[in-house]
Amino acid sequence: MTPRPAPDPEERAALFAAVEPVEPRAATRDALLARVAAAPAGLLVRRAAGDDWEEVGVPGLQRRILCRDVGRRRQTYLLRVGPGMRIPPHRHPDVEECYVLEGDLHSFGTVFHAGDYVRADAGTRHGTARSEQGCLLLLTAGLDDE
């Protein structure tokens, strides 16, 4: 089953506005409030089992946003590249950091493997990147990246 792309912020706001509020059961509300109160402030946890992968406009490429920091204009995400897939040329108006978690990534005339780290300065242009076996990448980049 192909994951459905996440709605953009305006669509999400419209969806929330269209839903009738429902009062939760008292026990459910109390349990939820207790969990929120017990969580350390400023902590964000994303579990590995998350199913919120989205297509990024290129067949065989999927992204899972882990964190968007709008104030700093940065984001951290996972990028899943299918076997034989190509990542089109693009540029980075901000610094991009990439850590290869699994597989192989062919970029900048080099083959990167699990455990390799690549940092591209702001303004860097990527040619076409590809993966023969498929790969999983952890990236941090600007929100305005192509």
mmCIF file of C-alpha atoms in Angstrom:
data_model
loop_
_atom_site.group_PDB
_atom_site.id
_atom_site.type_symbol
_atom_site.label_atom_id
_atom_site.label_comp_id
_atom_site.label_asym_id
_atom_site.label_seq_id
_atom_site.Cartn_x
_atom_site.Cartn_y
_atom_site.Cartn_z
ATOM 1 C CA MET A 1 0.000 0.000 0.000
ATOM 2 C CA THR A 2 1.438 3.379 -0.995
ATOM 3 C CA PRO A 3 1.456 5.912 1.849
ATOM 4 C CA ARG A 4 -0.751 8.937 1.306
ATOM 5 C CA PRO A 5 1.086 12.289 1.311
ATOM 6 C CA ALA A 6 0.547 14.332 4.464
ATOM 7 C CA PRO A 7 -1.774 17.308 4.004
ATOM 8 C CA ASP A 8 -0.099 20.710 3.858
ATOM 9 C CA PRO A 9 -0.636 23.067 6.844
ATOM 10 C CA GLU A 10 -3.618 24.847 5.256
ATOM 11 C CA GLU A 11 -5.366 21.558 4.451
ATOM 12 C CA ARG A 12 -4.624 20.301 7.973
ATOM 13 C CA ALA A 13 -6.115 23.462 9.505
ATOM 14 C CA ALA A 14 -9.237 23.089 7.352
ATOM 15 C CA LEU A 15 -9.607 19.451 8.407
ATOM 16 C CA PHE A 16 -9.322 20.336 12.097
ATOM 17 C CA ALA A 17 -11.844 23.163 11.709
ATOM 18 C CA ALA A 18 -14.355 20.811 10.041
ATOM 19 C CA VAL A 19 -14.332 18.237 12.859
ATOM 20 C CA GLU A 20 -16.923 18.452 15.614
ATOM 21 C CA PRO A 21 -15.288 18.415 19.072
ATOM 22 C CA VAL A 22 -15.895 15.273 21.103
ATOM 23 C CA GLU A 23 -15.512 15.199 24.869
ATOM 24 C CA PRO A 24 -13.335 12.212 25.856
ATOM 25 C CA ARG A 25 -14.282 9.896 28.671
ATOM 26 C CA ALA A 26 -13.046 11.224 32.024
ATOM 27 C CA ALA A 27 -10.655 8.283 32.534
ATOM 28 C CA THR A 28 -9.137 8.762 29.065
ATOM 29 C CA ARG A 29 -8.717 12.509 29.606
ATOM 30 C CA ASP A 30 -7.111 12.026 33.039
ATOM 31 C CA ALA A 31 -4.707 9.356 31.744
ATOM 32 C CA LEU A 32 -3.660 11.557 28.819
ATOM 33 C CA LEU A 33 -3.125 14.624 30.990
ATOM 34 C CA ALA A 34 -1.041 12.538 33.414
ATOM 35 C CA ARG A 35 1.183 11.311 30.570
ATOM 36 C CA VAL A 36 1.665 14.838 29.226
ATOM 37 C CA ALA A 37 2.528 16.136 32.701
ATOM 38 C CA ALA A 38 5.101 13.339 33.166
ATOM 39 C CA ALA A 39 6.913 13.979 29.853
ATOM 40 C CA PRO A 40 10.042 16.133 30.125
ATOM 41 C CA ALA A 41 9.519 19.599 28.652
ATOM 42 C CA GLY A 42 11.200 20.131 25.300
ATOM 43 C CA LEU A 43 11.409 16.433 24.442
ATOM 44 C CA LEU A 44 10.243 15.094 21.070
ATOM 45 C CA VAL A 45 10.163 11.341 20.515
ATOM 46 C CA ARG A 46 9.536 9.715 17.146
ATOM 47 C CA ARG A 47 9.246 5.936 17.328
ATOM 48 C CA ALA A 48 10.846 3.763 14.661
ATOM 49 C CA ALA A 49 7.520 2.061 13.944
ATOM 50 C CA GLY A 50 5.976 5.276 12.593
ATOM 51 C CA ASP A 51 4.012 4.866 9.384
ATOM 52 C CA ASP A 52 4.025 8.527 8.375
ATOM 53 C CA TRP A 53 6.223 8.199 5.280
ATOM 54 C CA GLU A 54 5.299 10.497 2.382
ATOM 55 C CA GLU A 55 6.080 10.482 -1.312
ATOM 56 C CA VAL A 56 8.331 13.365 -2.339
ATOM 57 C CA GLY A 57 7.285 13.676 -5.980
ATOM 58 C CA VAL A 58 9.749 11.158 -7.407
ATOM 59 C CA PRO A 59 8.646 7.510 -7.611
ATOM 60 C CA GLY A 60 10.730 5.370 -5.254
ATOM 61 C CA LEU A 61 11.644 8.235 -2.900
ATOM 62 C CA GLN A 62 9.902 8.546 0.439
ATOM 63 C CA ARG A 63 10.495 10.932 3.325
ATOM 64 C CA ARG A 64 9.615 10.782 6.994
ATOM 65 C CA ILE A 65 9.857 14.127 8.739
ATOM 66 C CA LEU A 66 11.283 13.695 12.225
ATOM 67 C CA CYS A 67 11.344 17.360 13.218
ATOM 68 C CA ARG A 68 10.666 20.744 11.642
ATOM 69 C CA ASP A 69 12.171 23.725 13.459
ATOM 70 C CA VAL A 70 10.413 26.660 11.824
ATOM 71 C CA GLY A 71 12.242 29.223 13.991
ATOM 72 C CA ARG A 72 15.640 28.009 12.794
ATOM 73 C CA ARG A 73 14.344 27.108 9.301
ATOM 74 C CA ARG A 74 15.770 23.562 9.679
ATOM 75 C CA GLN A 75 14.352 20.068 9.396
ATOM 76 C CA THR A 76 15.522 16.561 10.204
ATOM 77 C CA TYR A 77 14.133 13.674 8.194
ATOM 78 C CA LEU A 78 14.684 10.167 6.900
ATOM 79 C CA LEU A 79 14.869 9.607 3.141
ATOM 80 C CA ARG A 80 14.218 6.137 1.759
ATOM 81 C CA VAL A 81 15.621 5.607 -1.738
ATOM 82 C CA GLY A 82 14.444 2.461 -3.548
ATOM 83 C CA PRO A 83 16.868 0.157 -5.396
ATOM 84 C CA GLY A 84 17.941 1.638 -8.730
ATOM 85 C CA MET A 85 16.289 4.980 -7.951
ATOM 86 C CA ARG A 86 17.746 8.362 -8.838
ATOM 87 C CA ILE A 87 17.517 11.604 -6.910
ATOM 88 C CA PRO A 88 17.187 14.468 -9.423
ATOM 89 C CA PRO A 89 19.705 17.333 -9.447
ATOM 90 C CA HIS A 90 18.901 19.975 -6.842
ATOM 91 C CA ARG A 91 20.497 22.758 -4.830
ATOM 92 C CA HIS A 92 20.716 23.532 -1.144
ATOM 93 C CA PRO A 93 20.263 27.158 -0.103
ATOM 94 C CA ASP A 94 21.302 26.038 3.403
ATOM 95 C CA VAL A 95 23.734 23.446 4.796
ATOM 96 C CA GLU A 96 22.706 19.813 4.313
ATOM 97 C CA GLU A 97 24.045 17.006 6.485
ATOM 98 C CA CYS A 98 23.532 13.402 5.419
ATOM 99 C CA TYR A 99 24.284 10.210 7.332
ATOM 100 C CA VAL A 100 23.886 6.907 5.474
ATOM 101 C CA LEU A 101 22.055 4.438 7.717
ATOM 102 C CA GLU A 102 21.661 1.568 5.233
ATOM 103 C CA GLY A 103 22.622 0.710 1.665
ATOM 104 C CA ASP A 104 24.638 2.668 -0.895
ATOM 105 C CA LEU A 105 24.464 6.244 -2.126
ATOM 106 C CA HIS A 106 26.303 7.365 -5.279
ATOM 107 C CA SER A 107 26.794 11.137 -5.158
ATOM 108 C CA PHE A 108 29.531 13.694 -5.873
ATOM 109 C CA GLY A 109 31.470 11.009 -7.790
ATOM 110 C CA THR A 110 31.769 8.841 -4.663
ATOM 111 C CA VAL A 111 29.981 5.799 -3.277
ATOM 112 C CA PHE A 112 28.864 6.207 0.328
ATOM 113 C CA HIS A 113 27.873 3.277 2.550
ATOM 114 C CA ALA A 114 26.258 2.773 5.968
ATOM 115 C CA GLY A 115 28.102 4.865 8.530
ATOM 116 C CA ASP A 116 29.345 7.489 6.046
ATOM 117 C CA TYR A 117 28.605 11.173 6.658
ATOM 118 C CA VAL A 118 28.422 13.913 4.019
ATOM 119 C CA ARG A 119 28.038 17.662 4.625
ATOM 120 C CA ALA A 120 27.204 20.022 1.751
ATOM 121 C CA ASP A 121 27.675 23.768 2.272
ATOM 122 C CA ALA A 122 24.923 26.266 1.573
ATOM 123 C CA GLY A 123 24.625 26.910 -2.153
ATOM 124 C CA THR A 124 25.903 23.443 -3.086
ATOM 125 C CA ARG A 125 24.351 21.892 -6.197
ATOM 126 C CA HIS A 126 23.893 18.144 -6.369
ATOM 127 C CA GLY A 127 24.048 16.367 -9.673
ATOM 128 C CA THR A 128 21.922 13.259 -9.990
ATOM 129 C CA ALA A 129 22.457 10.929 -7.026
ATOM 130 C CA ARG A 130 21.452 7.278 -7.110
ATOM 131 C CA SER A 131 21.370 4.047 -5.165
ATOM 132 C CA GLU A 132 21.921 0.599 -6.626
ATOM 133 C CA GLN A 133 20.710 -1.453 -3.626
ATOM 134 C CA GLY A 134 18.484 1.206 -2.107
ATOM 135 C CA CYS A 135 19.386 3.213 0.965
ATOM 136 C CA LEU A 136 18.086 4.912 4.064
ATOM 137 C CA LEU A 137 19.477 8.361 4.838
ATOM 138 C CA LEU A 138 19.215 10.634 7.874
ATOM 139 C CA LEU A 139 19.296 14.259 6.753
ATOM 140 C CA THR A 140 19.244 17.687 8.320
ATOM 141 C CA ALA A 141 18.643 20.540 5.912
ATOM 142 C CA GLY A 142 16.997 23.908 5.492
ATOM 143 C CA LEU A 143 13.250 24.148 5.099
ATOM 144 C CA ASP A 144 13.744 25.871 1.740
ATOM 145 C CA ASP A 145 15.683 23.029 0.092
ATOM 146 C CA GLU A 146 14.540 21.953 -3.358
#
